[in-house]
Amino acid sequence: MRILVIGGGAREHALCHALSRDIAVSELHCAPGNAGIAELADCHPVDPLDGQAVATLALRLGAELVVVGPEAPLVAGVADAVRAAGVAAFGPGAEAARLEGSKAFAKDVMAAAGVPTARAHVCATPAEADAALAEFGPPYVVKDDGLAAGKGVVVTEDLAVATAHARSCERVVIEEFLDGPEVSLFAVTDGETVLPLTPAQDFKRAFDADQGPNTGGMGAYSPLPWADRKLTDEVLRTVLQPTVDELRRRGTPFSGLLYAGLALTRRGVRVVEFNARFGDPETQVVLARLETPLAGLLRAAAVGELAGHPPLRWSEGSAVTVVVAADGYPAAPRAGDPIEGLEAIRAEDGPGAYVLHAGTRRDEAGRVVSAGGRVLSVTAIGADLTEARERAYRAVGRIELAGSHHRTDIAARAASDQSPTIE
Ligand code: AMP
Ligand code: GLY
């Protein structure tokens, strides 16, 4: 199978890593890719937001499957453009991707489908926002309605901060605060059949002990020793399947990857958010444990044949990923610094630990340099979380990048006392 992956972050590197190990894959291409992906796939300098350009590239390459990775191209309709050109695409069309692109839309779908989530008001005026803040009280949860690259949500005890964020958004969703540990559960779907993947947990705060600002995610692990098969079955029944059924009923079926961000509250499971794509960094650990060949799974979802797909197989072992972030991330990340140690990891750590690139590129001299806030993530597998952590952190210790920082406590609590990390 000839496959074209769209995007160039750690998620796409993780996808390419898994696809390159699938014997069904004869050719792997990526647009635009990054310095790490370039070692696994032919990279093409095509704008991932330009549906026509992506479709033209897919046709020129004779791609049999296009996997659209990030949310921005999905919301821009890139999967629609590929399908219109007659090529199978993994990823929802623009209408269904609004599940991530508009928080108000997601709330509307959840209400129609009876999916448990935080009570919320969609506010278009300052007066409406003030009334909603007063109704729910602190801690305040204020969300920009549109795509905001992880920066649109403010959770605060401070009414002035909450009000200021609400004023800065055109349309804002204000909702009840959900407490309890967060779990990410991904599902692959063809718009009808839903296959849940294995749960994972990510760490959103920049620094150890959940201190510092929110980020896109500083690390992740899987499996969750404290969340079992029962949770997955419940979320499939109460969240994933009803959401997929509702979007099909509306005539805009969702195919691709449905990501449910969940809070396990005292009153039960609640949806915090939906995303329309694989999450980063959870994808790194979920795919590290997937034993089912990935290409066949993604293709079955793209062509509507998931009902006939065999059950997914998972390794018994554990996976941990640790993000190495640039100096200044998340506020003002510095770019252009050389990254050393990548060869040493390859030579010393074997296949059980590997680097997935996010914000990297090769400079004129051919050196790999930083080019984004989250620069790379080191992913490791082991017999249990303790071994996976040791391997991941040993490899992280070999990375040299001026001013970089990483969390030292990814999966630490889960490895030691099996209890959830409360974010
Ligand atoms: P979102 O972009 O909706 O995922 O929000 C980003 C992060 O903000 C989530 O992962 C949570 O940690 C936090 N968050 C969002 N909604 C809520 C809520 N209703 N209650 C508590 N925390 C929330
Ligand atoms: N890990 C959070 C996200 O991908 O949005």
Short mmCIF file of C-alpha atoms and ligand atoms in Angstrom, two decimals:
data_model
loop_
_atom_site.label_atom_id
_atom_site.label_comp_id
_atom_site.label_asym_id
_atom_site.label_seq_id
_atom_site.Cartn_x
_atom_site.Cartn_y
_atom_site.Cartn_z
CA MET A 1 0.00 0.00 0.00
CA ARG A 2 1.28 3.49 -0.91
CA ILE A 3 0.49 5.90 1.90
CA LEU A 4 0.73 9.69 2.16
CA VAL A 5 0.69 11.20 5.67
CA ILE A 6 -0.20 14.90 6.01
CA GLY A 7 1.46 16.89 8.80
CA GLY A 8 4.87 17.21 10.36
CA GLY A 9 4.73 16.81 14.12
CA ALA A 10 5.39 14.09 16.66
CA ARG A 11 1.98 12.56 15.95
CA GLU A 12 2.86 12.17 12.27
CA HIS A 13 6.30 10.81 13.17
CA ALA A 14 4.61 8.24 15.46
CA LEU A 15 2.20 7.33 12.65
CA CYS A 16 5.07 6.98 10.16
CA HIS A 17 7.06 4.93 12.70
CA ALA A 18 4.17 2.46 13.06
CA LEU A 19 3.38 2.43 9.33
CA SER A 20 7.01 1.81 8.40
CA ARG A 21 6.93 -1.37 10.49
CA ASP A 22 3.82 -2.66 8.66
CA ILE A 23 4.79 -5.06 5.86
CA ALA A 24 1.65 -4.07 3.92
CA VAL A 25 3.17 -0.59 3.36
CA SER A 26 5.22 -0.47 0.15
CA GLU A 27 5.83 3.30 -0.01
CA LEU A 28 5.56 5.96 2.67
CA HIS A 29 5.30 9.68 1.86
CA CYS A 30 4.73 12.69 4.07
CA ALA A 31 3.92 16.36 3.50
CA PRO A 32 5.58 18.37 4.81
CA GLY A 33 7.22 16.04 7.40
CA ASN A 34 10.17 16.96 9.62
CA ALA A 35 13.81 15.95 10.13
CA GLY A 36 12.87 12.67 11.87
CA ILE A 37 10.09 11.68 9.46
CA ALA A 38 12.53 12.21 6.56
CA GLU A 39 14.39 9.09 7.75
CA LEU A 40 11.26 6.96 7.24
CA ALA A 41 9.31 8.61 4.43
CA ASP A 42 9.81 10.69 1.29
CA CYS A 43 8.94 14.23 2.35
CA HIS A 44 7.21 16.69 0.02
CA PRO A 45 7.13 20.47 0.56
CA VAL A 46 3.36 20.81 0.13
CA ASP A 47 1.17 23.08 2.25
CA PRO A 48 -0.88 20.73 4.47
CA LEU A 49 -3.74 23.25 4.57
CA ASP A 50 -4.15 23.31 0.79
CA GLY A 51 -6.63 20.55 -0.06
CA GLN A 52 -6.13 20.85 -3.82
CA ALA A 53 -2.36 20.64 -3.51
CA VAL A 54 -2.61 17.61 -1.21
CA ALA A 55 -5.06 15.86 -3.57
CA THR A 56 -2.80 16.59 -6.55
CA LEU A 57 0.20 15.17 -4.70
CA ALA A 58 -1.78 12.06 -3.71
CA LEU A 59 -2.77 11.44 -7.34
CA ARG A 60 0.78 12.05 -8.61
CA LEU A 61 2.18 9.56 -6.08
CA GLY A 62 -0.55 7.01 -6.76
CA ALA A 63 -1.33 7.02 -3.02
CA GLU A 64 -3.91 4.45 -1.98
CA LEU A 65 -4.49 6.09 1.38
CA VAL A 66 -3.98 9.62 2.66
CA VAL A 67 -3.80 10.00 6.45
CA VAL A 68 -4.56 13.59 7.50
CA GLY A 69 -2.88 14.13 10.88
CA PRO A 70 -3.45 17.60 12.41
CA GLU A 71 -6.71 19.39 13.17
CA ALA A 72 -6.16 22.49 11.04
CA PRO A 73 -6.14 20.63 7.67
CA LEU A 74 -9.12 18.51 8.80
CA VAL A 75 -11.14 21.59 9.73
CA ALA A 76 -10.06 23.17 6.42
CA GLY A 77 -11.57 20.23 4.50
CA VAL A 78 -8.39 18.55 3.26
CA ALA A 79 -9.87 15.04 3.74
CA ASP A 80 -12.90 16.13 1.65
CA ALA A 81 -10.63 17.34 -1.15
CA VAL A 82 -8.72 14.04 -1.18
CA ARG A 83 -11.92 11.98 -1.24
CA ALA A 84 -13.32 14.20 -4.02
CA ALA A 85 -10.24 13.27 -6.07
CA GLY A 86 -11.14 9.60 -5.65
CA VAL A 87 -8.45 8.71 -3.10
CA ALA A 88 -9.26 7.06 0.26
CA ALA A 89 -8.65 9.42 3.18
CA PHE A 90 -8.35 8.74 6.90
CA GLY A 91 -9.81 11.70 8.75
CA PRO A 92 -13.17 13.44 9.03
CA GLY A 93 -14.46 15.98 6.52
CA ALA A 94 -14.76 19.65 7.46
CA GLU A 95 -18.33 19.34 8.76
CA ALA A 96 -17.60 16.43 11.12
CA ALA A 97 -14.25 17.94 12.17
CA ARG A 98 -16.26 20.82 13.71
CA LEU A 99 -16.48 18.46 16.68
CA GLU A 100 -12.99 19.81 17.43
CA GLY A 101 -13.21 23.09 15.49
CA SER A 102 -16.13 24.50 17.47
CA LYS A 103 -16.71 23.82 21.15
CA ALA A 104 -20.29 25.07 20.81
CA PHE A 105 -20.92 22.56 18.01
CA ALA A 106 -19.45 19.75 20.13
CA LYS A 107 -21.76 20.70 23.01
CA ASP A 108 -24.75 20.67 20.66
CA VAL A 109 -23.87 17.19 19.35
CA MET A 110 -23.35 15.89 22.89
CA ALA A 111 -26.70 17.28 24.03
CA ALA A 112 -28.48 15.67 21.07
CA ALA A 113 -26.70 12.34 21.63
CA GLY A 114 -27.18 12.31 25.41
CA VAL A 115 -23.41 12.24 26.03
CA PRO A 116 -22.35 13.21 29.59
CA THR A 117 -20.34 16.46 29.66
CA ALA A 118 -20.00 19.63 31.73
CA ARG A 119 -23.09 21.85 31.79
CA ALA A 120 -22.29 24.85 29.63
CA HIS A 121 -23.53 28.12 28.19
CA VAL A 122 -22.50 29.43 24.80
CA CYS A 123 -22.17 33.21 25.20
CA ALA A 124 -22.03 35.83 22.45
CA THR A 125 -22.24 39.02 24.57
CA PRO A 126 -20.43 40.29 27.71
CA ALA A 127 -23.73 40.23 29.63
CA GLU A 128 -24.31 36.56 28.79
CA ALA A 129 -20.73 35.71 29.79
CA ASP A 130 -21.06 37.55 33.12
CA ALA A 131 -24.31 35.75 33.89
CA ALA A 132 -22.76 32.35 33.10
CA LEU A 133 -19.69 33.04 35.26
CA ALA A 134 -21.96 34.04 38.14
CA GLU A 135 -24.11 30.95 37.70
CA PHE A 136 -21.27 28.40 37.74
CA GLY A 137 -18.97 30.16 40.24
CA PRO A 138 -15.27 29.33 40.74
CA PRO A 139 -13.20 27.60 39.52
CA TYR A 140 -14.18 29.25 36.25
CA VAL A 141 -13.80 27.38 32.94
CA VAL A 142 -13.79 29.71 29.93
CA LYS A 143 -13.25 28.34 26.41
CA ASP A 144 -12.77 30.16 23.13
CA ASP A 145 -15.30 28.62 20.74
CA GLY A 146 -12.85 28.19 17.85
CA LEU A 147 -9.59 26.30 17.23
CA ALA A 148 -6.92 27.92 19.40
CA ALA A 149 -4.03 25.43 19.26
CA GLY A 150 -4.47 24.45 22.89
CA LYS A 151 -4.45 28.06 24.13
CA GLY A 152 -8.16 28.76 24.13
CA VAL A 153 -9.06 27.36 27.55
CA VAL A 154 -8.62 29.23 30.82
CA VAL A 155 -9.36 27.51 34.13
CA THR A 156 -9.03 29.97 37.02
CA GLU A 157 -10.28 30.88 40.50
CA ASP A 158 -9.91 34.55 39.58
CA LEU A 159 -13.08 36.19 38.26
CA ALA A 160 -11.11 39.06 36.69
CA VAL A 161 -8.94 36.64 34.70
CA ALA A 162 -12.00 34.63 33.64
CA THR A 163 -13.84 37.77 32.57
CA ALA A 164 -10.83 39.10 30.63
CA HIS A 165 -10.50 35.82 28.69
CA ALA A 166 -14.24 35.80 27.94
CA ARG A 167 -13.98 39.38 26.59
CA SER A 168 -11.05 38.42 24.34
CA CYS A 169 -13.09 35.74 22.53
CA GLU A 170 -15.75 36.42 19.94
CA ARG A 171 -17.91 33.53 21.10
CA VAL A 172 -17.16 31.77 24.33
CA VAL A 173 -18.26 28.58 26.06
CA ILE A 174 -18.46 28.90 29.86
CA GLU A 175 -18.97 25.69 31.73
CA GLU A 176 -19.04 23.90 35.03
CA PHE A 177 -15.67 22.80 36.48
CA LEU A 178 -15.01 19.05 36.30
CA ASP A 179 -12.70 17.58 38.91
CA GLY A 180 -11.03 14.19 38.84
CA PRO A 181 -8.28 12.52 36.82
CA GLU A 182 -8.26 12.97 33.05
CA VAL A 183 -8.03 10.11 30.58
CA SER A 184 -7.67 10.23 26.80
CA LEU A 185 -9.47 7.52 24.90
CA PHE A 186 -9.06 7.35 21.12
CA ALA A 187 -11.32 5.42 18.78
CA VAL A 188 -10.96 4.58 15.11
CA THR A 189 -14.27 4.80 13.26
CA ASP A 190 -15.62 4.57 9.72
CA GLY A 191 -18.70 6.58 10.64
CA GLU A 192 -20.62 3.56 11.86
CA THR A 193 -18.41 0.96 13.56
CA VAL A 194 -16.27 2.27 16.45
CA LEU A 195 -13.07 0.52 17.61
CA PRO A 196 -11.67 2.05 20.83
CA LEU A 197 -7.90 2.07 21.25
CA THR A 198 -6.21 1.67 24.63
CA PRO A 199 -6.57 4.52 27.20
CA ALA A 200 -3.66 6.86 27.89
CA GLN A 201 -2.98 9.81 30.15
CA ASP A 202 -1.09 12.94 29.27
CA PHE A 203 0.48 15.63 31.48
CA LYS A 204 -0.65 19.11 30.46
CA ARG A 205 1.29 21.38 32.83
CA ALA A 206 4.78 22.50 31.88
CA PHE A 207 6.60 21.57 35.10
CA ASP A 208 6.85 18.73 37.62
CA ALA A 209 4.04 18.17 40.12
CA ASP A 210 1.57 19.75 37.68
CA GLN A 211 3.01 23.24 38.16
CA GLY A 212 3.31 25.97 35.57
CA PRO A 213 1.26 26.89 32.53
CA ASN A 214 -0.85 24.56 30.40
CA THR A 215 0.92 23.10 27.37
CA GLY A 216 0.03 20.84 24.47
CA GLY A 217 1.23 17.94 26.66
CA MET A 218 4.62 17.17 28.24
CA GLY A 219 4.44 13.38 28.34
CA ALA A 220 2.11 10.39 28.42
CA TYR A 221 1.87 6.76 29.39
CA SER A 222 -0.19 3.66 28.67
CA PRO A 223 -1.74 1.45 29.93
CA LEU A 224 -3.34 3.06 32.96
CA PRO A 225 -3.00 0.48 35.74
CA TRP A 226 -6.02 2.03 37.47
CA ALA A 227 -8.34 2.17 34.44
CA ASP A 228 -9.44 -1.11 33.04
CA ARG A 229 -11.45 -2.61 30.23
CA LYS A 230 -14.65 -1.60 32.03
CA LEU A 231 -13.89 2.09 31.49
CA THR A 232 -13.31 1.57 27.77
CA ASP A 233 -16.56 -0.37 27.41
CA GLU A 234 -18.49 2.31 29.29
CA VAL A 235 -17.02 5.15 27.22
CA LEU A 236 -17.74 3.27 23.99
CA ARG A 237 -21.37 2.81 25.04
CA THR A 238 -22.06 6.23 26.56
CA VAL A 239 -19.77 8.57 24.59
CA LEU A 240 -18.10 7.28 21.42
CA GLN A 241 -20.87 5.28 19.74
CA PRO A 242 -23.66 7.81 20.46
CA THR A 243 -21.50 10.66 19.09
CA VAL A 244 -20.66 8.77 15.91
CA ASP A 245 -24.33 7.78 15.50
CA GLU A 246 -25.47 11.39 15.96
CA LEU A 247 -23.10 12.73 13.29
CA ARG A 248 -24.21 10.01 10.86
CA ARG A 249 -27.85 10.88 11.61
CA ARG A 250 -27.07 14.51 10.69
CA GLY A 251 -25.77 13.41 7.30
CA THR A 252 -22.17 14.34 8.17
CA PRO A 253 -20.63 11.02 9.26
CA PHE A 254 -17.39 11.18 11.24
CA SER A 255 -14.71 8.83 9.96
CA GLY A 256 -11.16 8.83 11.21
CA LEU A 257 -9.92 9.21 14.77
CA LEU A 258 -12.31 10.38 17.45
CA TYR A 259 -10.46 11.52 20.57
CA ALA A 260 -12.43 11.76 23.79
CA GLY A 261 -10.78 13.78 26.56
CA LEU A 262 -12.52 12.55 29.70
CA ALA A 263 -12.71 13.55 33.35
CA LEU A 264 -13.44 10.75 35.80
CA THR A 265 -15.49 12.76 38.27
CA ARG A 266 -17.14 11.54 41.45
CA ARG A 267 -20.44 11.65 39.59
CA GLY A 268 -19.15 9.56 36.68
CA VAL A 269 -17.34 9.96 33.37
CA ARG A 270 -17.72 13.36 31.66
CA VAL A 271 -16.39 14.54 28.29
CA VAL A 272 -13.98 17.47 28.67
CA GLU A 273 -13.41 17.82 24.94
CA PHE A 274 -13.46 16.03 21.62
CA ASN A 275 -10.66 16.14 19.12
CA ALA A 276 -10.92 14.97 15.53
CA ARG A 277 -7.41 13.51 15.28
CA PHE A 278 -4.80 11.52 17.16
CA GLY A 279 -3.62 13.37 20.29
CA ASP A 280 -0.05 14.36 20.93
CA PRO A 281 1.72 12.98 23.04
CA GLU A 282 -0.74 10.15 23.79
CA THR A 283 -0.40 8.77 20.25
CA GLN A 284 3.27 8.02 20.86
CA VAL A 285 2.43 5.57 23.68
CA VAL A 286 -0.78 4.16 22.21
CA LEU A 287 0.87 3.27 18.90
CA ALA A 288 3.93 1.92 20.71
CA ARG A 289 1.66 -0.75 22.23
CA LEU A 290 -0.47 -1.49 19.14
CA GLU A 291 0.42 -4.87 17.64
CA THR A 292 -2.26 -4.85 14.94
CA PRO A 293 -0.78 -3.56 11.66
CA LEU A 294 -1.72 0.11 11.42
CA ALA A 295 -2.14 0.55 7.65
CA GLY A 296 -4.94 -2.01 7.35
CA LEU A 297 -6.75 -0.48 10.32
CA LEU A 298 -6.62 3.07 8.97
CA ARG A 299 -7.62 1.92 5.49
CA ALA A 300 -10.59 -0.08 6.81
CA ALA A 301 -11.81 3.09 8.55
CA ALA A 302 -11.26 5.19 5.41
CA VAL A 303 -13.23 2.85 3.12
CA GLY A 304 -16.03 1.90 5.51
CA GLU A 305 -14.93 -1.67 6.23
CA LEU A 306 -14.26 -1.50 9.95
CA ALA A 307 -17.09 -3.92 10.83
CA GLY A 308 -15.05 -6.73 9.27
CA HIS A 309 -11.79 -5.76 10.97
CA PRO A 310 -10.34 -8.25 13.48
CA PRO A 311 -10.16 -7.17 17.15
CA LEU A 312 -7.16 -4.99 17.97
CA ARG A 313 -4.14 -6.59 19.63
CA TRP A 314 -2.09 -4.77 22.29
CA SER A 315 1.27 -5.58 23.81
CA GLU A 316 1.15 -6.57 27.47
CA GLY A 317 3.98 -4.14 28.15
CA SER A 318 3.92 -0.44 28.98
CA ALA A 319 4.94 2.68 27.09
CA VAL A 320 6.10 6.08 28.34
CA THR A 321 6.86 9.19 26.32
CA VAL A 322 8.68 12.28 27.62
CA VAL A 323 8.57 15.57 25.71
CA VAL A 324 11.73 17.67 25.46
CA ALA A 325 10.64 21.30 25.06
CA ALA A 326 12.59 24.33 23.88
CA ASP A 327 13.90 27.06 26.13
CA GLY A 328 11.00 29.40 26.87
CA TYR A 329 8.20 26.95 25.99
CA PRO A 330 5.25 27.47 26.17
CA ALA A 331 5.34 31.30 26.38
CA ALA A 332 8.15 32.13 23.93
CA PRO A 333 10.05 29.08 22.65
CA ARG A 334 13.48 29.65 21.16
CA ALA A 335 14.28 27.96 17.83
CA GLY A 336 17.39 27.21 15.81
CA ASP A 337 19.52 25.43 18.45
CA PRO A 338 21.41 22.27 17.46
CA ILE A 339 20.21 18.97 18.97
CA GLU A 340 22.88 16.44 19.97
CA GLY A 341 22.54 12.90 21.24
CA LEU A 342 20.18 11.46 18.64
CA GLU A 343 22.83 9.07 17.30
CA ALA A 344 23.81 8.01 20.81
CA ILE A 345 20.22 6.99 21.56
CA ARG A 346 20.08 4.93 18.39
CA ALA A 347 23.39 3.26 19.21
CA GLU A 348 22.90 2.72 22.95
CA ASP A 349 19.20 2.29 23.64
CA GLY A 350 18.13 -0.23 21.01
CA PRO A 351 14.62 -0.51 19.59
CA GLY A 352 13.01 -0.16 23.06
CA ALA A 353 13.59 3.62 23.11
CA TYR A 354 13.38 6.00 20.20
CA VAL A 355 13.03 9.67 19.39
CA LEU A 356 9.97 11.11 17.67
CA HIS A 357 10.52 14.58 16.23
CA ALA A 358 7.99 17.39 16.59
CA GLY A 359 9.61 20.79 16.02
CA THR A 360 12.86 19.96 14.23
CA ARG A 361 14.47 20.69 10.87
CA ARG A 362 17.83 20.28 9.20
CA ASP A 363 19.81 23.47 8.80
CA GLU A 364 22.04 24.40 5.84
CA ALA A 365 24.90 22.43 7.38
CA GLY A 366 22.73 19.30 7.68
CA ARG A 367 22.49 19.47 11.47
CA VAL A 368 19.18 18.74 13.20
CA VAL A 369 18.06 21.96 14.94
CA SER A 370 15.04 22.94 17.02
CA ALA A 371 12.13 24.51 15.15
CA GLY A 372 9.22 24.53 17.58
CA GLY A 373 8.11 24.59 21.21
CA ARG A 374 7.80 20.88 21.79
CA VAL A 375 10.96 19.80 20.00
CA LEU A 376 10.85 16.03 20.30
CA SER A 377 9.58 13.23 22.46
CA VAL A 378 11.45 10.16 23.61
CA THR A 379 9.23 7.09 23.64
CA ALA A 380 10.16 3.84 25.38
CA ILE A 381 8.53 0.48 25.95
CA GLY A 382 9.15 -1.91 28.81
CA ALA A 383 7.70 -4.88 30.65
CA ASP A 384 6.02 -2.43 33.03
CA LEU A 385 5.81 1.32 33.57
CA THR A 386 8.89 1.33 35.79
CA GLU A 387 11.06 -0.20 33.07
CA ALA A 388 9.53 1.99 30.34
CA ARG A 389 10.22 5.11 32.48
CA GLU A 390 13.82 4.09 33.13
CA ARG A 391 14.46 3.57 29.43
CA ALA A 392 12.75 6.80 28.43
CA TYR A 393 14.64 8.92 30.96
CA ARG A 394 17.99 7.25 30.18
CA ALA A 395 17.52 8.27 26.55
CA VAL A 396 16.29 11.77 27.46
CA GLY A 397 19.53 12.17 29.42
CA ARG A 398 21.52 11.81 26.20
CA ILE A 399 19.74 14.72 24.46
CA GLU A 400 21.67 17.96 24.44
CA LEU A 401 19.67 21.04 23.49
CA ALA A 402 20.56 24.42 24.98
CA GLY A 403 18.00 25.62 27.53
CA SER A 404 15.63 22.70 26.94
CA HIS A 405 13.37 21.39 29.70
CA HIS A 406 11.33 18.27 30.36
CA ARG A 407 9.24 16.90 33.20
CA THR A 408 10.89 14.28 35.39
CA ASP A 409 7.67 12.84 36.82
CA ILE A 410 5.88 11.42 33.77
CA ALA A 411 4.06 8.23 34.88
CA ALA A 412 5.90 8.31 38.23
CA ARG A 413 2.83 7.95 40.39
CA ALA A 414 1.21 5.37 38.16
CA ALA A 415 4.44 3.32 38.22
CA SER A 416 4.81 3.48 41.99
CA ASP A 417 1.36 3.24 43.50
CA GLN A 418 -0.88 2.58 40.52
CA SER A 419 -3.14 5.51 41.33
CA PRO A 420 -4.19 8.19 38.90
CA THR A 421 -2.45 11.49 38.49
CA ILE A 422 -4.89 14.25 39.24
CA GLU A 423 -4.15 17.07 36.84
P1 AMP B 1 -9.79 21.52 26.22
O1 AMP B 1 -9.08 22.30 25.16
O2 AMP B 1 -11.27 21.64 26.22
O3 AMP B 1 -9.30 20.12 26.28
O4 AMP B 1 -9.23 22.04 27.63
C1 AMP B 1 -7.86 21.99 27.95
C2 AMP B 1 -7.69 21.57 29.37
O5 AMP B 1 -8.39 22.44 30.25
C3 AMP B 1 -8.27 20.18 29.67
O6 AMP B 1 -7.43 19.12 29.37
C4 AMP B 1 -8.52 20.29 31.16
O7 AMP B 1 -7.32 20.05 31.88
C5 AMP B 1 -8.94 21.72 31.34
N1 AMP B 1 -10.42 21.78 31.30
C6 AMP B 1 -11.21 21.94 30.22
N2 AMP B 1 -12.51 21.91 30.55
C7 AMP B 1 -12.56 21.74 31.88
C8 AMP B 1 -13.64 21.64 32.84
N3 AMP B 1 -14.92 21.75 32.48
N4 AMP B 1 -13.30 21.46 34.13
C9 AMP B 1 -12.00 21.37 34.51
N5 AMP B 1 -10.95 21.47 33.67
C10 AMP B 1 -11.21 21.65 32.37
N1 GLY B 2 -2.74 15.76 24.22
C1 GLY B 2 -3.65 16.78 23.95
C2 GLY B 2 -3.99 17.00 22.55
O1 GLY B 2 -3.49 16.35 21.64
O2 GLY B 2 -4.81 17.86 22.28
#
